[in-house]
XYZ file of N, CA and C in Angstrom:
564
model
N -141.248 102.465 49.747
C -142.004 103.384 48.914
C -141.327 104.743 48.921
N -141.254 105.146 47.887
C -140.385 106.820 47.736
C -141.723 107.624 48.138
N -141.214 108.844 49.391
C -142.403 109.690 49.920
C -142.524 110.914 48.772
N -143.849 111.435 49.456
C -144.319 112.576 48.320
C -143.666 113.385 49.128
N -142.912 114.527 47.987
C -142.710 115.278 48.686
C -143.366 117.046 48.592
N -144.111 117.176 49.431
C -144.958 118.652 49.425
C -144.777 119.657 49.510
N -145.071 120.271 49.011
C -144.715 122.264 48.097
C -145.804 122.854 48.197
N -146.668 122.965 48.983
C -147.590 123.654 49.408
C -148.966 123.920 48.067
N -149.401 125.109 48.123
C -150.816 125.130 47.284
C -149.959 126.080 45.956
N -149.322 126.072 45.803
C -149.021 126.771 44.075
C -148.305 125.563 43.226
N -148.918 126.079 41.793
C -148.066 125.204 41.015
C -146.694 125.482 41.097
N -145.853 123.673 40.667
C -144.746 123.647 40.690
C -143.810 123.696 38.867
N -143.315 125.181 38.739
C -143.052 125.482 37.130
C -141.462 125.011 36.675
N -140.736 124.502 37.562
C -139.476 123.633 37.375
C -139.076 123.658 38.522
N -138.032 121.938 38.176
C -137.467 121.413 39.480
C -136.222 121.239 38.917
N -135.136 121.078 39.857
C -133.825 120.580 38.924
C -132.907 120.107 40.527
N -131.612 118.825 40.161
C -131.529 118.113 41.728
C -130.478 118.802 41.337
N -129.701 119.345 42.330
C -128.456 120.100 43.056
C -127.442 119.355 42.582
N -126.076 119.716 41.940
C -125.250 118.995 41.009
C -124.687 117.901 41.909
N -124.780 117.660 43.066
C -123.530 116.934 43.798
C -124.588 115.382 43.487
N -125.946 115.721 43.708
C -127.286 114.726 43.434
C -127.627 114.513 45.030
N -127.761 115.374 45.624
C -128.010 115.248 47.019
C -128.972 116.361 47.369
N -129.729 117.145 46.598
C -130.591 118.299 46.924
C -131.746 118.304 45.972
N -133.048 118.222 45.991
C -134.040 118.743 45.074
C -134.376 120.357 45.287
N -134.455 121.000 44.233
C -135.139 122.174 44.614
C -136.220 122.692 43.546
N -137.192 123.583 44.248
C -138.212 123.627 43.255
C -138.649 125.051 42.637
N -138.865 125.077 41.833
C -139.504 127.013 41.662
C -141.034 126.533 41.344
N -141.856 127.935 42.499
C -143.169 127.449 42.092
C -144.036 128.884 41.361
N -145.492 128.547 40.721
C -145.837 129.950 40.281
C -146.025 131.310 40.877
N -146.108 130.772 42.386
C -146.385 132.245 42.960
C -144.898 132.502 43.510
N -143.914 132.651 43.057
C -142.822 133.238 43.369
C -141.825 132.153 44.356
N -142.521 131.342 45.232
C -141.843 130.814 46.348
C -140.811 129.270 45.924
N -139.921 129.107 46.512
C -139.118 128.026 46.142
C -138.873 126.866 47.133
N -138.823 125.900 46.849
C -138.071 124.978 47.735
C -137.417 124.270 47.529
N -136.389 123.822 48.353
C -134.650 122.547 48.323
C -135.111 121.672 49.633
N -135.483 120.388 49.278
C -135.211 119.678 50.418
C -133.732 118.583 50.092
N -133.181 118.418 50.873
C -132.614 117.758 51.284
C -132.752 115.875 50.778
N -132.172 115.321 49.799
C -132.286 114.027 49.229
C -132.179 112.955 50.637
N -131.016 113.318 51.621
C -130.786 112.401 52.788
C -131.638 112.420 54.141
N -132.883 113.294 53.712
C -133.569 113.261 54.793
C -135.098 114.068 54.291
N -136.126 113.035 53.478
C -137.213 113.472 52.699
C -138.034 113.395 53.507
N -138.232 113.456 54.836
C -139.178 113.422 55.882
C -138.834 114.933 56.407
N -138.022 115.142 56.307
C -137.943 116.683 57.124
C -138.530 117.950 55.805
N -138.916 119.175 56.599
C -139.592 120.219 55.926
C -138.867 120.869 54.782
N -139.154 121.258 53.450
C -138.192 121.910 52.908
C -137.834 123.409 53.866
N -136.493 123.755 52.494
C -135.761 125.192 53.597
C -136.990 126.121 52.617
N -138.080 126.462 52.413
C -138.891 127.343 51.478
C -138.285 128.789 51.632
N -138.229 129.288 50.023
C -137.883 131.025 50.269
C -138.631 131.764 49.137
N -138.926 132.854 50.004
C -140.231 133.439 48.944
C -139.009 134.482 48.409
N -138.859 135.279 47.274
C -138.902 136.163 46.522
C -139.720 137.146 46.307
N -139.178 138.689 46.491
C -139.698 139.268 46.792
C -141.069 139.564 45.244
N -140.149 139.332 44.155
C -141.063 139.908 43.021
C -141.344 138.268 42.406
N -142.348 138.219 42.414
C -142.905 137.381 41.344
C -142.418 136.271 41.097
N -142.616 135.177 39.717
C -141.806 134.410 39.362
C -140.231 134.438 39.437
N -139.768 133.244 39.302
C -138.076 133.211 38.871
C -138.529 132.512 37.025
N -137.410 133.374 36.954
C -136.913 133.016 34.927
C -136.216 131.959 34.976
N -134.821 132.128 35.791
C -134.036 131.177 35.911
C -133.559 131.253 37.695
N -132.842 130.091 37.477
C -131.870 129.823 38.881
C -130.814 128.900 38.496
N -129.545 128.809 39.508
C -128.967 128.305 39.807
C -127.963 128.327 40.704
N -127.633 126.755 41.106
C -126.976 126.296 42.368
C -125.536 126.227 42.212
N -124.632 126.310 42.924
C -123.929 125.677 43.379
C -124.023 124.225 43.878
N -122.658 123.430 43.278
C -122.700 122.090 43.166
C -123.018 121.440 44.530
N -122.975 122.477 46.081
C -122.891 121.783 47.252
C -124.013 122.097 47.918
N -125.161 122.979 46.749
C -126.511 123.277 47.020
C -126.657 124.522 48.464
N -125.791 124.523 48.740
C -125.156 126.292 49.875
C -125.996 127.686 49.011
N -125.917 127.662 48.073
C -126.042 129.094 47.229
C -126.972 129.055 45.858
N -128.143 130.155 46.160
C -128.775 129.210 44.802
C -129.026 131.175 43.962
N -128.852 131.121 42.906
C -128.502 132.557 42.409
C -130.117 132.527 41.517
N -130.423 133.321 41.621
C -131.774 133.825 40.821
C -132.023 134.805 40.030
N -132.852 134.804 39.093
C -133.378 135.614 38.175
C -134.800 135.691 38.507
N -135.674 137.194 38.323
C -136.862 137.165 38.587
C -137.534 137.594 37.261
N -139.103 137.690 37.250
C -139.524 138.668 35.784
C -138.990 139.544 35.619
N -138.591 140.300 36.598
C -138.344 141.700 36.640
C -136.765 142.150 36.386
N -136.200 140.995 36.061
C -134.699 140.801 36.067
C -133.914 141.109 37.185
N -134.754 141.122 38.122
C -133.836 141.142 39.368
C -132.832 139.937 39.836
N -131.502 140.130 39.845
C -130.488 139.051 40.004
C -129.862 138.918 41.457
N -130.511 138.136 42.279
C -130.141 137.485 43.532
C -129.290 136.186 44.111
N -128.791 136.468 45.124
C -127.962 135.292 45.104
C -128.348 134.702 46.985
N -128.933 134.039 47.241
C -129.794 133.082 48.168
C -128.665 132.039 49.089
N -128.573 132.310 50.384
C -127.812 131.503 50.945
C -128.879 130.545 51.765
N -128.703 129.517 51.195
C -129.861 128.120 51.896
C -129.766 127.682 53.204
N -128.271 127.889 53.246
C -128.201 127.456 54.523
C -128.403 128.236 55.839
N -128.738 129.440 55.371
C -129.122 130.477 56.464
C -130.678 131.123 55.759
N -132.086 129.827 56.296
C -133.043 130.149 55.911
C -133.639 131.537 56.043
N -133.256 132.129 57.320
C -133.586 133.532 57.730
C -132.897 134.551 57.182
N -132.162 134.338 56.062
C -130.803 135.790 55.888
C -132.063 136.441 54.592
N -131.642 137.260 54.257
C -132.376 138.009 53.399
C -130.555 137.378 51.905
N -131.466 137.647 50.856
C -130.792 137.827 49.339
C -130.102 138.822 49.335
N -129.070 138.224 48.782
C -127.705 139.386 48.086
C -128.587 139.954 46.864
N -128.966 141.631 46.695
C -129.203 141.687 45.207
C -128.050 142.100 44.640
N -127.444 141.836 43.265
C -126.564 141.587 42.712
C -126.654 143.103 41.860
N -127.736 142.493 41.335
C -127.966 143.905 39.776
C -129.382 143.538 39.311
N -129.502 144.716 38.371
C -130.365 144.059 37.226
C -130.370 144.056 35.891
N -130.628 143.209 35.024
C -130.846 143.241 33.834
C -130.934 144.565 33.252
N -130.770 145.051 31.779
C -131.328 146.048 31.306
C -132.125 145.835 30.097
N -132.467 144.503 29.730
C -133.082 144.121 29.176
C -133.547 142.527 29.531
N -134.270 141.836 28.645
C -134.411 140.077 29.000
C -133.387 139.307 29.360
N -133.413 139.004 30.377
C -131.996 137.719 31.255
C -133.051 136.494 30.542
N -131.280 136.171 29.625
C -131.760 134.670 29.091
C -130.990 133.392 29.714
N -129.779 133.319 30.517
C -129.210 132.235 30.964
C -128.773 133.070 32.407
N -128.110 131.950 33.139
C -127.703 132.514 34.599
C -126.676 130.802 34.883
N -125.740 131.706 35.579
C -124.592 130.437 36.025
C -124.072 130.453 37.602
N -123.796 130.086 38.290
C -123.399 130.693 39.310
C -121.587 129.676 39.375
N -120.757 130.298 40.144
C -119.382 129.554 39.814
C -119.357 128.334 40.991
N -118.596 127.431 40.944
C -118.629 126.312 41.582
C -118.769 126.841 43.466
N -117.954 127.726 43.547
C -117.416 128.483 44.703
C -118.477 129.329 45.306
N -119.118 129.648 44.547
C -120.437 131.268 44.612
C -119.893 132.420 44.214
N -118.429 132.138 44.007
C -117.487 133.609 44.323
C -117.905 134.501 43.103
N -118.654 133.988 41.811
C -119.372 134.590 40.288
C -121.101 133.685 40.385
N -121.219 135.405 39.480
C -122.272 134.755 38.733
C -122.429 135.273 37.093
N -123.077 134.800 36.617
C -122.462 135.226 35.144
C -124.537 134.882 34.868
N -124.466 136.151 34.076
C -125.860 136.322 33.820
C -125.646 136.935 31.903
N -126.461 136.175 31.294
C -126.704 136.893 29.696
C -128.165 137.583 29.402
N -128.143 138.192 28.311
C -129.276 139.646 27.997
C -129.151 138.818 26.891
N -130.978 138.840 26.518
C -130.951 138.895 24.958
C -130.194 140.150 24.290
N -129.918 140.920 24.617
C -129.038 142.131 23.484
C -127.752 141.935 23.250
N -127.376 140.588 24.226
C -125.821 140.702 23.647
C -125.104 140.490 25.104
N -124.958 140.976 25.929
C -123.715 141.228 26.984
C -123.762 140.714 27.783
N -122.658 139.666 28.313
C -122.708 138.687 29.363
C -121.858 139.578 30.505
N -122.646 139.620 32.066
C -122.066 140.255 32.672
C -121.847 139.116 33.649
N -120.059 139.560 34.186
C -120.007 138.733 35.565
C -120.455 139.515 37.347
N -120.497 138.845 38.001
C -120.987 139.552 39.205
C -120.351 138.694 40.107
N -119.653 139.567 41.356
C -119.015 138.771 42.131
C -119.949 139.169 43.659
N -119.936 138.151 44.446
C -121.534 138.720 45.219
C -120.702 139.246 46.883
N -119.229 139.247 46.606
C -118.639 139.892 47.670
C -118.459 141.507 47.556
N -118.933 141.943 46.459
C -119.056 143.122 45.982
C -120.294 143.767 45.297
N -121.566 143.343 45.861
C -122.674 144.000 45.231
C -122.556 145.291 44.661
N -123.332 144.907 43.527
C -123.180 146.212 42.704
C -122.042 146.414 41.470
N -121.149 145.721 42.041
C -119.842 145.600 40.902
C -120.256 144.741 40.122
N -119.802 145.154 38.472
C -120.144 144.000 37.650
C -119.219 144.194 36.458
N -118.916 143.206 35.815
C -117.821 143.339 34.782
C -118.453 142.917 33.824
N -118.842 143.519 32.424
C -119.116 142.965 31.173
C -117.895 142.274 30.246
N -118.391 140.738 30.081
C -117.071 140.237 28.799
C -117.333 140.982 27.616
N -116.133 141.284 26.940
C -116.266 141.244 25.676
C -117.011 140.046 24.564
N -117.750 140.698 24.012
C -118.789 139.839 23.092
C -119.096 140.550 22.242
N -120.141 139.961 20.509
C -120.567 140.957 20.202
C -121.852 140.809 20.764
N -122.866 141.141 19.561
C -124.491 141.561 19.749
C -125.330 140.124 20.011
N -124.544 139.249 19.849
C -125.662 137.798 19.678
C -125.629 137.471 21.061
N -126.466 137.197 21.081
C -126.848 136.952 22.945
C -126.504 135.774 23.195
N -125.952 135.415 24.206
C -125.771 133.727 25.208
C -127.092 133.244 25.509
N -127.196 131.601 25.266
C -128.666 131.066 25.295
C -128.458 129.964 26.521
N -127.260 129.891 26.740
C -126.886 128.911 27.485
C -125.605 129.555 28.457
N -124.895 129.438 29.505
C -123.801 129.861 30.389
C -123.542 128.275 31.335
N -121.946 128.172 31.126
C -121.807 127.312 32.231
C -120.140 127.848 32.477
N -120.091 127.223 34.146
C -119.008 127.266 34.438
C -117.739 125.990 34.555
N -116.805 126.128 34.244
C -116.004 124.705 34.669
C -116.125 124.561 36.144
N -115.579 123.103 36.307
C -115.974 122.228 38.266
C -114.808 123.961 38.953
N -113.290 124.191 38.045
C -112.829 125.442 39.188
C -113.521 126.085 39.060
N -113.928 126.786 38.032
C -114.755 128.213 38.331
C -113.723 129.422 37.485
N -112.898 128.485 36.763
C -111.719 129.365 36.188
C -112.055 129.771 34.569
N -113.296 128.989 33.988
C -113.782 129.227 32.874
C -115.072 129.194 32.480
N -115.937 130.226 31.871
C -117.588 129.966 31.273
C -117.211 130.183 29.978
N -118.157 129.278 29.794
C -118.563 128.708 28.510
C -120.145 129.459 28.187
N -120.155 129.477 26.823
C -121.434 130.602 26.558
C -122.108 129.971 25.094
N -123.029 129.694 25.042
C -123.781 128.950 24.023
C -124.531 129.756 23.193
N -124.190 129.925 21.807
C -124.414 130.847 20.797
C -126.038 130.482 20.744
N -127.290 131.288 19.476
C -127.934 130.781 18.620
C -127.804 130.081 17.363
N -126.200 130.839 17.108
C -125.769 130.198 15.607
C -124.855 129.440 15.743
N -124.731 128.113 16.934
C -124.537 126.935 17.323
C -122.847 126.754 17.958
N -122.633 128.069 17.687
C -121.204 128.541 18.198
C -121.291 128.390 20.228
N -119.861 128.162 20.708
C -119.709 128.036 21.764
C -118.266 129.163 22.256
N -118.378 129.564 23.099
C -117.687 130.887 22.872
C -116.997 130.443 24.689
N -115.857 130.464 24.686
C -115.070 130.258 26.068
C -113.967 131.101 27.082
N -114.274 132.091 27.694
C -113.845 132.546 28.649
C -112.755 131.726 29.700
N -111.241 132.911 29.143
C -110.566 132.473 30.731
C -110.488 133.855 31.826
N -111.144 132.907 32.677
C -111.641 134.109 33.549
C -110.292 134.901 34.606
N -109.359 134.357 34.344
C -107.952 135.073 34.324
C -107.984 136.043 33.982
N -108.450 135.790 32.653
C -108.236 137.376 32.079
C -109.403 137.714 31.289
N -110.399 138.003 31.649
C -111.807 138.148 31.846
C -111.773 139.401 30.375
N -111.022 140.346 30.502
C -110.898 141.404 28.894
C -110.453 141.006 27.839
N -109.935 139.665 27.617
C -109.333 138.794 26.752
C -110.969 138.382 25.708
N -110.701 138.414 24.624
C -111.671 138.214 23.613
C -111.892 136.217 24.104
N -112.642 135.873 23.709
C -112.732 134.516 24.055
C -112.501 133.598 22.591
N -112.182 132.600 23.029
C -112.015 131.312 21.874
C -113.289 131.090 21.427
N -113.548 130.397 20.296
C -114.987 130.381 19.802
C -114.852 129.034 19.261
N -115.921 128.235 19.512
C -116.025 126.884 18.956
C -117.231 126.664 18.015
N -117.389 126.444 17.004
C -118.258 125.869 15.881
C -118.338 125.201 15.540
N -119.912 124.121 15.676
C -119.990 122.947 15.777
C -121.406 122.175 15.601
N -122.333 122.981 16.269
C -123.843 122.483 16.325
C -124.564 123.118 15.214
N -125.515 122.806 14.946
C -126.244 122.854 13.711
C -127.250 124.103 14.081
N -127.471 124.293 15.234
C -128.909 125.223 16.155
C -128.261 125.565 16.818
N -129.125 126.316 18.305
C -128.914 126.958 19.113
C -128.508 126.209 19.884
N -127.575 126.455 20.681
C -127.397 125.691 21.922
C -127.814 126.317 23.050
N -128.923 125.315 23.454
C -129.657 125.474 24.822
C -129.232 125.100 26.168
N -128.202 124.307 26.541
C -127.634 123.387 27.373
C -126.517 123.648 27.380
N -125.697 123.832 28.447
C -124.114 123.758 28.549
C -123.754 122.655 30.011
N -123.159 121.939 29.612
C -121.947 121.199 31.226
C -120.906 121.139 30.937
N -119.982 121.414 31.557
C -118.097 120.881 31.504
C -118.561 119.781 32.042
């Protein structure tokens, strides 16, 4: 029989399994999260509360080590799992609505988009530093990174896909046109 696995007394507002397929983790309504572990569903999740409120978005790293967050408040954090007691890297914040969030295979980026337009990268060995790509005004609905971490990919509304080499990060990006809508979803 597959066990239940328990998240305490708040609702649970998305789940998504850790890319390698070896981690569940959960975001719940009152701010708090949990990752248990796929190879051992009898043991406790690692739970981590946030300081403000809901999360908008999150994401992991493929080896489930690092899980990067977005809050209401656009606060952008980056969460080391494996050290349940460490406090969050804060990164930055938004200056308007955070609509996608990526984190790089490595942790070494995170790449966060604004509805107004500007995809910023953030490297979390340098809080506070942040590099905006060149883009124009149409906002990213979607962000992913390749398995190196050497390219994001950025998902238009007007079905365009727009690709970063992060080599050279001031370099205008390639643009792909193709989907009929928005693209909501990105994977390499």
């Amino acid at each position: 029989a597959t066990p239940l696995l328990r998240r305490g007394p708040s609702a649970v507002i998305g789940v998504g399994f850790g890319a390698e397929g070896r981690s569940l983790g959960s975001s719940n309504a009152d701010g708090s999260g949990a990752a248990w572990s796929l190879d051992d569903l009898a043991a406790p999740p690692a739970a981590r509360h946030p300081p403000l409120g809901e999360l908008r978005e999150l994401a992991a790293t493929p080896d489930g080590r690092l899980l990067a967050t977005v809050d209401f408040e656009d606060v952008i954090r980056l969460w080391d799992l494996g050290r349940p007691d460490a406090q969050p890297v804060e990164l930055g914040r938004g200056t308007v609505r955070v609509l996608s969030l990526a984190i790089s295979p490595a942790g070494d980026r995170v790449a966060v988009a604004e509805e107004d337009g500007p995809i910023t990268l953030y490297e979390p060995a340098r809080p506070g530093a942040a590099l905006a790509l060149p883009a124009d005004d149409m906002p990213a609905t979607a962000l992913a990174f390749d398995p190196a971490g050497r390219r994001l990919a950025a998902g238009r509304p007007d079905g365009s896909v727009q690709l970063w080499d992060l080599a050279r990060p001031d370099a205008a990006p390639e643009s792909q046109i193709g989907h009929a809508s928005t693209v909501t979803e990105l994977v390499f």
